[in-house]
């Protein structure tokens, strides 16, 4: 009998320690009241872990979006500086830019970089408005904290019921040993308290389950939406940047081919005279009025003697 008392006292002390030291929802496989309560406890345990896991994942998405944003600002800073350098080189060497293919290419690339950085700015704005702001608000929002507090209250109440059940078992053993009125009265008081606790747990358990289930559904829906928005935004960014770079490349290659296909400048020497020839592109159409003239269309190239 003494061993039974010591065990009951130990269980009671453990329950009290868990009650005041626990900060979350305490999992337990002990049937405190009945199977219905046990199912409620298991449901709350599952919901509590699910919402905590979803909140932790939301924080990881937030960290990733913040990192992408920081990288984006650095990309804009570097890209803008390089764009300015390209445009500066193109401007400083613009006197004969049709002949200086490098200056022409630098000017083309510098102008295109401005459009790339604009797309980067749009991506940062999307990450901020459609990913970071909604997830930050939800991960630290009142509905989640309120639901978790309800579950924690239920957990503490259940621990109290577990300790009370151990106390009732101990008092029942004491009555079997010494069925005096004082022991019987204390047992009845403990049993009455257990009934009251059971009723309160039933109400609080339903409330906590409903609150956590609502939060879980919202977490799943909202986090998925934000994740899809991030993927779609990044996809749009890369497609638009690829289109801009394709256009830049096409212009640069076209200029390179034009330069390579142009006939060399001929500098014949006739005594002290030097005659210069260069390649020119027709910007206006011209219809020849005699056999000595040449008809030209826009875009035709001709060798001109200077």
PDB file of C-alpha atoms in Angstrom:
ATOM      1  CA  UNK A   1       0.000   0.000   0.000  1.00  0.00           C
ATOM      2  CA  UNK A   2       2.863   2.361   0.791  1.00  0.00           C
ATOM      3  CA  UNK A   3       4.331   1.676  -2.649  1.00  0.00           C
ATOM      4  CA  UNK A   4       0.977   2.576  -4.252  1.00  0.00           C
ATOM      5  CA  UNK A   5       0.870   5.822  -2.297  1.00  0.00           C
ATOM      6  CA  UNK A   6       4.385   6.742  -3.323  1.00  0.00           C
ATOM      7  CA  UNK A   7       3.548   6.046  -6.989  1.00  0.00           C
ATOM      8  CA  UNK A   8       0.387   8.158  -6.802  1.00  0.00           C
ATOM      9  CA  UNK A   9       2.319  10.974  -5.139  1.00  0.00           C
ATOM     10  CA  UNK A  10       5.021  10.768  -7.813  1.00  0.00           C
ATOM     11  CA  UNK A  11       2.458  10.976 -10.627  1.00  0.00           C
ATOM     12  CA  UNK A  12       0.871  13.956  -8.949  1.00  0.00           C
ATOM     13  CA  UNK A  13       4.195  15.783  -8.618  1.00  0.00           C
ATOM     14  CA  UNK A  14       5.086  15.061 -12.253  1.00  0.00           C
ATOM     15  CA  UNK A  15       1.741  16.426 -13.409  1.00  0.00           C
ATOM     16  CA  UNK A  16       2.221  19.613 -11.380  1.00  0.00           C
ATOM     17  CA  UNK A  17       5.758  20.066 -12.735  1.00  0.00           C
ATOM     18  CA  UNK A  18       4.503  19.627 -16.326  1.00  0.00           C
ATOM     19  CA  UNK A  19       1.671  22.046 -15.650  1.00  0.00           C
ATOM     20  CA  UNK A  20       3.941  24.902 -14.620  1.00  0.00           C
ATOM     21  CA  UNK A  21       6.976  24.170 -16.793  1.00  0.00           C
ATOM     22  CA  UNK A  22       5.351  23.414 -20.133  1.00  0.00           C
ATOM     23  CA  UNK A  23       5.207  26.209 -22.702  1.00  0.00           C
ATOM     24  CA  UNK A  24       3.413  24.359 -25.485  1.00  0.00           C
ATOM     25  CA  UNK A  25       0.870  21.595 -25.865  1.00  0.00           C
ATOM     26  CA  UNK A  26       1.911  18.533 -23.855  1.00  0.00           C
ATOM     27  CA  UNK A  27       1.480  15.215 -25.661  1.00  0.00           C
ATOM     28  CA  UNK A  28       0.324  12.321 -23.498  1.00  0.00           C
ATOM     29  CA  UNK A  29      -0.903   8.795 -24.083  1.00  0.00           C
ATOM     30  CA  UNK A  30      -2.630   8.607 -20.702  1.00  0.00           C
ATOM     31  CA  UNK A  31      -6.423   8.297 -20.668  1.00  0.00           C
ATOM     32  CA  UNK A  32      -7.381  10.929 -18.097  1.00  0.00           C
ATOM     33  CA  UNK A  33     -11.190  10.891 -18.306  1.00  0.00           C
ATOM     34  CA  UNK A  34     -12.490   8.689 -21.119  1.00  0.00           C
ATOM     35  CA  UNK A  35     -11.886   7.742 -24.764  1.00  0.00           C
ATOM     36  CA  UNK A  36     -13.837  10.741 -26.055  1.00  0.00           C
ATOM     37  CA  UNK A  37     -11.542  13.103 -24.182  1.00  0.00           C
ATOM     38  CA  UNK A  38      -8.537  11.111 -25.384  1.00  0.00           C
ATOM     39  CA  UNK A  39      -9.614  11.593 -29.002  1.00  0.00           C
ATOM     40  CA  UNK A  40     -10.040  15.321 -28.382  1.00  0.00           C
ATOM     41  CA  UNK A  41      -6.580  15.478 -26.850  1.00  0.00           C
ATOM     42  CA  UNK A  42      -5.028  13.662 -29.824  1.00  0.00           C
ATOM     43  CA  UNK A  43      -6.858  15.946 -32.265  1.00  0.00           C
ATOM     44  CA  UNK A  44      -5.592  19.061 -30.476  1.00  0.00           C
ATOM     45  CA  UNK A  45      -2.086  17.642 -30.342  1.00  0.00           C
ATOM     46  CA  UNK A  46      -2.155  17.037 -34.104  1.00  0.00           C
ATOM     47  CA  UNK A  47      -3.575  20.497 -34.889  1.00  0.00           C
ATOM     48  CA  UNK A  48      -1.101  22.203 -32.566  1.00  0.00           C
ATOM     49  CA  UNK A  49       1.860  20.515 -34.257  1.00  0.00           C
ATOM     50  CA  UNK A  50       0.444  21.171 -37.731  1.00  0.00           C
ATOM     51  CA  UNK A  51      -0.057  24.907 -37.138  1.00  0.00           C
ATOM     52  CA  UNK A  52       3.372  25.204 -35.541  1.00  0.00           C
ATOM     53  CA  UNK A  53       4.976  23.434 -38.515  1.00  0.00           C
ATOM     54  CA  UNK A  54       3.109  25.678 -40.987  1.00  0.00           C
ATOM     55  CA  UNK A  55       4.141  28.785 -39.057  1.00  0.00           C
ATOM     56  CA  UNK A  56       7.784  27.651 -39.112  1.00  0.00           C
ATOM     57  CA  UNK A  57       7.537  27.069 -42.877  1.00  0.00           C
ATOM     58  CA  UNK A  58       6.019  30.528 -43.340  1.00  0.00           C
ATOM     59  CA  UNK A  59       9.050  31.955 -41.550  1.00  0.00           C
ATOM     60  CA  UNK A  60      11.352  30.058 -43.931  1.00  0.00           C
ATOM     61  CA  UNK A  61       9.479  31.496 -46.932  1.00  0.00           C
ATOM     62  CA  UNK A  62       9.817  34.963 -45.383  1.00  0.00           C
ATOM     63  CA  UNK A  63      13.571  34.476 -44.885  1.00  0.00           C
ATOM     64  CA  UNK A  64      13.973  33.344 -48.502  1.00  0.00           C
ATOM     65  CA  UNK A  65      11.941  36.278 -49.866  1.00  0.00           C
ATOM     66  CA  UNK A  66      13.957  38.709 -47.729  1.00  0.00           C
ATOM     67  CA  UNK A  67      17.196  37.205 -49.076  1.00  0.00           C
ATOM     68  CA  UNK A  68      15.925  37.448 -52.668  1.00  0.00           C
ATOM     69  CA  UNK A  69      14.993  41.081 -52.023  1.00  0.00           C
ATOM     70  CA  UNK A  70      18.440  41.912 -50.613  1.00  0.00           C
ATOM     71  CA  UNK A  71      20.113  40.232 -53.594  1.00  0.00           C
ATOM     72  CA  UNK A  72      17.762  42.135 -55.910  1.00  0.00           C
ATOM     73  CA  UNK A  73      18.763  45.510 -54.439  1.00  0.00           C
ATOM     74  CA  UNK A  74      22.430  44.577 -54.860  1.00  0.00           C
ATOM     75  CA  UNK A  75      21.711  43.523 -58.450  1.00  0.00           C
ATOM     76  CA  UNK A  76      20.050  46.883 -59.130  1.00  0.00           C
ATOM     77  CA  UNK A  77      22.969  48.788 -57.588  1.00  0.00           C
ATOM     78  CA  UNK A  78      25.578  46.891 -59.625  1.00  0.00           C
ATOM     79  CA  UNK A  79      23.509  46.877 -62.819  1.00  0.00           C
ATOM     80  CA  UNK A  80      22.766  50.601 -62.637  1.00  0.00           C
ATOM     81  CA  UNK A  81      26.442  51.449 -62.144  1.00  0.00           C
ATOM     82  CA  UNK A  82      27.488  49.238 -65.042  1.00  0.00           C
ATOM     83  CA  UNK A  83      24.727  50.669 -67.247  1.00  0.00           C
ATOM     84  CA  UNK A  84      26.010  54.181 -66.567  1.00  0.00           C
ATOM     85  CA  UNK A  85      29.577  53.137 -67.432  1.00  0.00           C
ATOM     86  CA  UNK A  86      28.435  51.548 -70.708  1.00  0.00           C
ATOM     87  CA  UNK A  87      26.433  54.622 -71.696  1.00  0.00           C
ATOM     88  CA  UNK A  88      29.340  56.896 -70.727  1.00  0.00           C
ATOM     89  CA  UNK A  89      31.752  54.928 -72.908  1.00  0.00           C
ATOM     90  CA  UNK A  90      29.298  55.017 -75.803  1.00  0.00           C
ATOM     91  CA  UNK A  91      28.806  58.779 -75.433  1.00  0.00           C
ATOM     92  CA  UNK A  92      32.502  59.586 -75.133  1.00  0.00           C
ATOM     93  CA  UNK A  93      33.223  57.638 -78.315  1.00  0.00           C
ATOM     94  CA  UNK A  94      30.131  58.720 -80.237  1.00  0.00           C
ATOM     95  CA  UNK A  95      31.981  60.950 -82.712  1.00  0.00           C
ATOM     96  CA  UNK A  96      32.568  58.014 -85.027  1.00  0.00           C
ATOM     97  CA  UNK A  97      30.185  55.517 -83.432  1.00  0.00           C
ATOM     98  CA  UNK A  98      29.277  53.914 -86.767  1.00  0.00           C
ATOM     99  CA  UNK A  99      32.907  52.815 -87.090  1.00  0.00           C
ATOM    100  CA  UNK A 100      33.540  52.109 -83.377  1.00  0.00           C
ATOM    101  CA  UNK A 101      31.523  48.922 -82.935  1.00  0.00           C
ATOM    102  CA  UNK A 102      32.536  48.590 -79.269  1.00  0.00           C
ATOM    103  CA  UNK A 103      31.138  52.026 -78.422  1.00  0.00           C
ATOM    104  CA  UNK A 104      27.932  51.174 -80.267  1.00  0.00           C
ATOM    105  CA  UNK A 105      27.598  47.828 -78.445  1.00  0.00           C
ATOM    106  CA  UNK A 106      28.295  49.462 -75.073  1.00  0.00           C
ATOM    107  CA  UNK A 107      25.593  52.060 -75.705  1.00  0.00           C
ATOM    108  CA  UNK A 108      23.101  49.346 -76.694  1.00  0.00           C
ATOM    109  CA  UNK A 109      23.881  47.240 -73.621  1.00  0.00           C
ATOM    110  CA  UNK A 110      23.833  50.216 -71.257  1.00  0.00           C
ATOM    111  CA  UNK A 111      20.386  51.242 -72.457  1.00  0.00           C
ATOM    112  CA  UNK A 112      19.101  47.660 -72.194  1.00  0.00           C
ATOM    113  CA  UNK A 113      20.398  47.304 -68.629  1.00  0.00           C
ATOM    114  CA  UNK A 114      18.015  50.048 -67.531  1.00  0.00           C
ATOM    115  CA  UNK A 115      15.074  47.890 -68.584  1.00  0.00           C
ATOM    116  CA  UNK A 116      16.545  44.844 -66.803  1.00  0.00           C
ATOM    117  CA  UNK A 117      16.846  46.786 -63.540  1.00  0.00           C
ATOM    118  CA  UNK A 118      13.245  47.982 -63.924  1.00  0.00           C
ATOM    119  CA  UNK A 119      12.141  44.332 -64.057  1.00  0.00           C
ATOM    120  CA  UNK A 120      14.204  43.649 -60.921  1.00  0.00           C
ATOM    121  CA  UNK A 121      12.439  46.512 -59.138  1.00  0.00           C
ATOM    122  CA  UNK A 122       9.066  45.058 -60.128  1.00  0.00           C
ATOM    123  CA  UNK A 123      10.064  41.638 -58.738  1.00  0.00           C
ATOM    124  CA  UNK A 124      11.146  43.174 -55.421  1.00  0.00           C
ATOM    125  CA  UNK A 125       7.841  45.033 -55.208  1.00  0.00           C
ATOM    126  CA  UNK A 126       5.924  41.808 -55.864  1.00  0.00           C
ATOM    127  CA  UNK A 127       7.879  39.908 -53.197  1.00  0.00           C
ATOM    128  CA  UNK A 128       7.164  42.645 -50.679  1.00  0.00           C
ATOM    129  CA  UNK A 129       3.454  43.104 -51.384  1.00  0.00           C
ATOM    130  CA  UNK A 130       2.365  39.569 -52.291  1.00  0.00           C
ATOM    131  CA  UNK A 131       4.684  37.393 -50.194  1.00  0.00           C
ATOM    132  CA  UNK A 132       6.373  39.159 -47.291  1.00  0.00           C
ATOM    133  CA  UNK A 133       3.570  41.382 -46.012  1.00  0.00           C
ATOM    134  CA  UNK A 134       0.791  38.718 -45.963  1.00  0.00           C
ATOM    135  CA  UNK A 135       2.981  35.995 -44.426  1.00  0.00           C
ATOM    136  CA  UNK A 136       4.435  38.299 -41.776  1.00  0.00           C
ATOM    137  CA  UNK A 137       0.950  39.390 -40.800  1.00  0.00           C
ATOM    138  CA  UNK A 138      -0.335  35.841 -40.503  1.00  0.00           C
ATOM    139  CA  UNK A 139       2.660  34.259 -38.768  1.00  0.00           C
ATOM    140  CA  UNK A 140       2.426  36.872 -36.003  1.00  0.00           C
ATOM    141  CA  UNK A 141      -1.342  37.365 -36.177  1.00  0.00           C
ATOM    142  CA  UNK A 142      -3.860  37.198 -33.349  1.00  0.00           C
ATOM    143  CA  UNK A 143      -5.928  34.229 -34.662  1.00  0.00           C
ATOM    144  CA  UNK A 144      -2.934  31.885 -34.504  1.00  0.00           C
ATOM    145  CA  UNK A 145      -1.815  33.044 -31.067  1.00  0.00           C
ATOM    146  CA  UNK A 146      -5.354  32.981 -29.676  1.00  0.00           C
ATOM    147  CA  UNK A 147      -5.947  29.440 -30.947  1.00  0.00           C
ATOM    148  CA  UNK A 148      -2.626  28.248 -29.537  1.00  0.00           C
ATOM    149  CA  UNK A 149      -3.400  29.827 -26.162  1.00  0.00           C
ATOM    150  CA  UNK A 150      -6.724  27.969 -26.054  1.00  0.00           C
ATOM    151  CA  UNK A 151      -4.923  24.700 -26.751  1.00  0.00           C
ATOM    152  CA  UNK A 152      -2.338  25.475 -24.074  1.00  0.00           C
ATOM    153  CA  UNK A 153      -5.100  26.219 -21.564  1.00  0.00           C
ATOM    154  CA  UNK A 154      -6.691  22.883 -22.418  1.00  0.00           C
ATOM    155  CA  UNK A 155      -3.322  21.169 -21.988  1.00  0.00           C
ATOM    156  CA  UNK A 156      -2.864  22.703 -18.527  1.00  0.00           C
ATOM    157  CA  UNK A 157      -6.409  21.764 -17.592  1.00  0.00           C
ATOM    158  CA  UNK A 158      -5.777  18.212 -18.731  1.00  0.00           C
ATOM    159  CA  UNK A 159      -2.606  18.037 -16.671  1.00  0.00           C
ATOM    160  CA  UNK A 160      -4.614  19.254 -13.693  1.00  0.00           C
ATOM    161  CA  UNK A 161      -7.171  16.506 -14.355  1.00  0.00           C
ATOM    162  CA  UNK A 162      -4.361  13.946 -14.597  1.00  0.00           C
ATOM    163  CA  UNK A 163      -3.005  15.060 -11.217  1.00  0.00           C
ATOM    164  CA  UNK A 164      -6.520  15.051  -9.756  1.00  0.00           C
ATOM    165  CA  UNK A 165      -7.147  11.519 -11.051  1.00  0.00           C
ATOM    166  CA  UNK A 166      -3.980  10.368  -9.275  1.00  0.00           C
ATOM    167  CA  UNK A 167      -5.185  12.116  -6.100  1.00  0.00           C
ATOM    168  CA  UNK A 168      -8.598  10.410  -6.350  1.00  0.00           C
ATOM    169  CA  UNK A 169      -6.914   7.025  -6.734  1.00  0.00           C
ATOM    170  CA  UNK A 170      -4.815   7.754  -3.671  1.00  0.00           C
ATOM    171  CA  UNK A 171      -7.861   8.794  -1.614  1.00  0.00           C
ATOM    172  CA  UNK A 172      -9.805   5.718  -2.734  1.00  0.00           C
ATOM    173  CA  UNK A 173      -6.945   3.561  -1.487  1.00  0.00           C
ATOM    174  CA  UNK A 174      -6.914   5.476   1.794  1.00  0.00           C
ATOM    175  CA  UNK A 175     -10.654   4.886   2.271  1.00  0.00           C
ATOM    176  CA  UNK A 176     -10.202   1.186   1.709  1.00  0.00           C
ATOM    177  CA  UNK A 177      -7.593   1.343   4.423  1.00  0.00           C
ATOM    178  CA  UNK A 178      -9.478   3.676   6.776  1.00  0.00           C
ATOM    179  CA  UNK A 179     -13.061   4.516   5.691  1.00  0.00           C
ATOM    180  CA  UNK A 180     -13.489   7.413   8.074  1.00  0.00           C
ATOM    181  CA  UNK A 181     -15.921  10.278   7.270  1.00  0.00           C
ATOM    182  CA  UNK A 182     -13.099  12.790   6.756  1.00  0.00           C
ATOM    183  CA  UNK A 183     -11.466  10.676   4.047  1.00  0.00           C
ATOM    184  CA  UNK A 184     -14.830  10.030   2.394  1.00  0.00           C
ATOM    185  CA  UNK A 185     -15.630  13.757   2.356  1.00  0.00           C
ATOM    186  CA  UNK A 186     -12.286  14.602   0.775  1.00  0.00           C
ATOM    187  CA  UNK A 187     -12.829  11.919  -1.878  1.00  0.00           C
ATOM    188  CA  UNK A 188     -16.278  13.271  -2.720  1.00  0.00           C
ATOM    189  CA  UNK A 189     -14.868  16.791  -2.988  1.00  0.00           C
ATOM    190  CA  UNK A 190     -12.136  15.594  -5.354  1.00  0.00           C
ATOM    191  CA  UNK A 191     -14.664  13.672  -7.475  1.00  0.00           C
ATOM    192  CA  UNK A 192     -16.938  16.723  -7.662  1.00  0.00           C
ATOM    193  CA  UNK A 193     -13.999  18.827  -8.760  1.00  0.00           C
ATOM    194  CA  UNK A 194     -13.209  16.215 -11.417  1.00  0.00           C
ATOM    195  CA  UNK A 195     -16.754  16.419 -12.792  1.00  0.00           C
ATOM    196  CA  UNK A 196     -16.523  20.195 -12.973  1.00  0.00           C
ATOM    197  CA  UNK A 197     -13.124  19.933 -14.644  1.00  0.00           C
ATOM    198  CA  UNK A 198     -14.482  17.395 -17.126  1.00  0.00           C
ATOM    199  CA  UNK A 199     -17.324  19.739 -18.127  1.00  0.00           C
ATOM    200  CA  UNK A 200     -14.954  22.693 -18.545  1.00  0.00           C
ATOM    201  CA  UNK A 201     -12.561  20.583 -20.604  1.00  0.00           C
ATOM    202  CA  UNK A 202     -15.361  19.511 -22.944  1.00  0.00           C
ATOM    203  CA  UNK A 203     -16.275  23.141 -23.670  1.00  0.00           C
ATOM    204  CA  UNK A 204     -12.697  24.392 -23.950  1.00  0.00           C
ATOM    205  CA  UNK A 205     -11.640  21.399 -26.056  1.00  0.00           C
ATOM    206  CA  UNK A 206     -14.312  22.071 -28.676  1.00  0.00           C
ATOM    207  CA  UNK A 207     -13.433  25.770 -28.773  1.00  0.00           C
ATOM    208  CA  UNK A 208      -9.699  25.115 -29.105  1.00  0.00           C
ATOM    209  CA  UNK A 209     -10.219  22.472 -31.813  1.00  0.00           C
ATOM    210  CA  UNK A 210     -12.437  24.766 -33.878  1.00  0.00           C
ATOM    211  CA  UNK A 211      -9.998  27.687 -33.562  1.00  0.00           C
ATOM    212  CA  UNK A 212      -6.936  25.615 -34.474  1.00  0.00           C
ATOM    213  CA  UNK A 213      -8.723  23.915 -37.382  1.00  0.00           C
ATOM    214  CA  UNK A 214      -9.708  27.323 -38.799  1.00  0.00           C
ATOM    215  CA  UNK A 215      -6.141  28.609 -38.469  1.00  0.00           C
ATOM    216  CA  UNK A 216      -4.731  25.443 -40.048  1.00  0.00           C
ATOM    217  CA  UNK A 217      -7.014  25.787 -43.086  1.00  0.00           C
ATOM    218  CA  UNK A 218      -6.113  29.466 -43.472  1.00  0.00           C
ATOM    219  CA  UNK A 219      -2.395  28.718 -43.136  1.00  0.00           C
ATOM    220  CA  UNK A 220      -2.504  26.035 -45.811  1.00  0.00           C
ATOM    221  CA  UNK A 221      -4.511  28.183 -48.229  1.00  0.00           C
ATOM    222  CA  UNK A 222      -2.654  31.466 -47.754  1.00  0.00           C
ATOM    223  CA  UNK A 223       0.850  29.973 -47.723  1.00  0.00           C
ATOM    224  CA  UNK A 224       0.157  28.056 -50.930  1.00  0.00           C
ATOM    225  CA  UNK A 225      -1.161  31.226 -52.591  1.00  0.00           C
ATOM    226  CA  UNK A 226       1.940  33.202 -51.573  1.00  0.00           C
ATOM    227  CA  UNK A 227       4.252  30.408 -52.739  1.00  0.00           C
ATOM    228  CA  UNK A 228       2.525  30.298 -56.140  1.00  0.00           C
ATOM    229  CA  UNK A 229       2.707  34.110 -56.372  1.00  0.00           C
ATOM    230  CA  UNK A 230       6.457  33.975 -55.705  1.00  0.00           C
ATOM    231  CA  UNK A 231       7.000  31.332 -58.390  1.00  0.00           C
ATOM    232  CA  UNK A 232       4.855  33.185 -60.932  1.00  0.00           C
ATOM    233  CA  UNK A 233       6.603  36.487 -60.182  1.00  0.00           C
ATOM    234  CA  UNK A 234      10.045  34.956 -60.579  1.00  0.00           C
ATOM    235  CA  UNK A 235       8.973  33.215 -63.788  1.00  0.00           C
ATOM    236  CA  UNK A 236       7.633  36.475 -65.259  1.00  0.00           C
ATOM    237  CA  UNK A 237      10.832  38.272 -64.250  1.00  0.00           C
ATOM    238  CA  UNK A 238      13.099  35.740 -65.954  1.00  0.00           C
ATOM    239  CA  UNK A 239      10.966  35.644 -69.119  1.00  0.00           C
ATOM    240  CA  UNK A 240      10.955  39.432 -69.454  1.00  0.00           C
ATOM    241  CA  UNK A 241      14.677  39.721 -68.749  1.00  0.00           C
ATOM    242  CA  UNK A 242      15.364  36.982 -71.302  1.00  0.00           C
ATOM    243  CA  UNK A 243      13.328  38.911 -73.897  1.00  0.00           C
ATOM    244  CA  UNK A 244      15.277  42.109 -73.150  1.00  0.00           C
ATOM    245  CA  UNK A 245      18.619  40.306 -73.382  1.00  0.00           C
ATOM    246  CA  UNK A 246      17.572  38.646 -76.644  1.00  0.00           C
ATOM    247  CA  UNK A 247      16.807  42.061 -78.095  1.00  0.00           C
ATOM    248  CA  UNK A 248      20.133  43.472 -76.863  1.00  0.00           C
ATOM    249  CA  UNK A 249      22.006  40.514 -78.319  1.00  0.00           C
ATOM    250  CA  UNK A 250      20.228  40.843 -81.674  1.00  0.00           C
ATOM    251  CA  UNK A 251      21.151  44.539 -81.934  1.00  0.00           C
ATOM    252  CA  UNK A 252      24.774  43.911 -80.980  1.00  0.00           C
ATOM    253  CA  UNK A 253      25.145  40.996 -83.408  1.00  0.00           C
ATOM    254  CA  UNK A 254      23.515  43.048 -86.173  1.00  0.00           C
ATOM    255  CA  UNK A 255      25.983  45.891 -85.614  1.00  0.00           C
ATOM    256  CA  UNK A 256      28.880  43.436 -85.545  1.00  0.00           C
ATOM    257  CA  UNK A 257      27.780  41.803 -88.808  1.00  0.00           C
ATOM    258  CA  UNK A 258      27.264  45.190 -90.445  1.00  0.00           C
ATOM    259  CA  UNK A 259      30.772  46.209 -89.460  1.00  0.00           C
ATOM    260  CA  UNK A 260      32.323  42.927 -90.619  1.00  0.00           C
ATOM    261  CA  UNK A 261      30.485  42.971 -93.972  1.00  0.00           C
ATOM    262  CA  UNK A 262      31.455  46.564 -94.783  1.00  0.00           C
ATOM    263  CA  UNK A 263      34.220  46.985 -97.409  1.00  0.00           C
ATOM    264  CA  UNK A 264      37.513  48.297 -96.053  1.00  0.00           C
ATOM    265  CA  UNK A 265      38.354  51.952 -96.349  1.00  0.00           C
ATOM    266  CA  UNK A 266      40.552  52.433 -99.417  1.00  0.00           C
ATOM    267  CA  UNK A 267      43.190  55.091 -99.224  1.00  0.00           C
ATOM    268  CA  UNK A 268      44.806  55.363-102.683  1.00  0.00           C
ATOM    269  CA  UNK A 269      47.779  57.640-102.904  1.00  0.00           C
ATOM    270  CA  UNK A 270      48.097  59.887-105.991  1.00  0.00           C
ATOM    271  CA  UNK A 271      51.039  62.114-105.448  1.00  0.00           C
ATOM    272  CA  UNK A 272      50.296  64.177-102.416  1.00  0.00           C
ATOM    273  CA  UNK A 273      46.513  63.603-102.653  1.00  0.00           C
ATOM    274  CA  UNK A 274      44.688  61.060-100.507  1.00  0.00           C
ATOM    275  CA  UNK A 275      41.174  59.910-101.335  1.00  0.00           C
ATOM    276  CA  UNK A 276      39.052  58.415 -98.499  1.00  0.00           C
ATOM    277  CA  UNK A 277      36.240  55.946 -99.036  1.00  0.00           C
ATOM    278  CA  UNK A 278      33.655  54.936 -96.478  1.00  0.00           C
ATOM    279  CA  UNK A 279      30.481  52.873 -96.295  1.00  0.00           C
ATOM    280  CA  UNK A 280      27.183  54.740 -95.986  1.00  0.00           C
ATOM    281  CA  UNK A 281      23.626  53.577 -95.467  1.00  0.00           C
ATOM    282  CA  UNK A 282      20.748  55.165 -97.394  1.00  0.00           C
ATOM    283  CA  UNK A 283      18.216  56.697 -95.049  1.00  0.00           C
ATOM    284  CA  UNK A 284      15.955  58.023 -97.818  1.00  0.00           C
ATOM    285  CA  UNK A 285      14.900  56.409-101.113  1.00  0.00           C
ATOM    286  CA  UNK A 286      16.272  57.895-104.336  1.00  0.00           C
ATOM    287  CA  UNK A 287      15.099  57.267-107.896  1.00  0.00           C
ATOM    288  CA  UNK A 288      17.728  57.700-110.581  1.00  0.00           C
ATOM    289  CA  UNK A 289      16.781  60.163-113.319  1.00  0.00           C
ATOM    290  CA  UNK A 290      19.615  59.186-115.654  1.00  0.00           C
ATOM    291  CA  UNK A 291      21.927  56.293-116.409  1.00  0.00           C
ATOM    292  CA  UNK A 292      24.718  57.998-114.500  1.00  0.00           C
ATOM    293  CA  UNK A 293      22.720  57.994-111.276  1.00  0.00           C
ATOM    294  CA  UNK A 294      22.012  55.097-108.913  1.00  0.00           C
ATOM    295  CA  UNK A 295      18.572  54.264-107.530  1.00  0.00           C
ATOM    296  CA  UNK A 296      18.608  53.620-103.787  1.00  0.00           C
ATOM    297  CA  UNK A 297      16.169  52.176-101.266  1.00  0.00           C
ATOM    298  CA  UNK A 298      16.195  52.777 -97.523  1.00  0.00           C
ATOM    299  CA  UNK A 299      18.797  50.491 -95.958  1.00  0.00           C
ATOM    300  CA  UNK A 300      20.985  50.123 -99.074  1.00  0.00           C
ATOM    301  CA  UNK A 301      24.714  50.473 -98.523  1.00  0.00           C
ATOM    302  CA  UNK A 302      26.964  52.367-100.933  1.00  0.00           C
ATOM    303  CA  UNK A 303      30.679  53.166-101.007  1.00  0.00           C
ATOM    304  CA  UNK A 304      31.167  56.928-100.877  1.00  0.00           C
ATOM    305  CA  UNK A 305      34.314  58.796-101.830  1.00  0.00           C
ATOM    306  CA  UNK A 306      35.252  61.549 -99.436  1.00  0.00           C
TER     307      UNK A 306
END
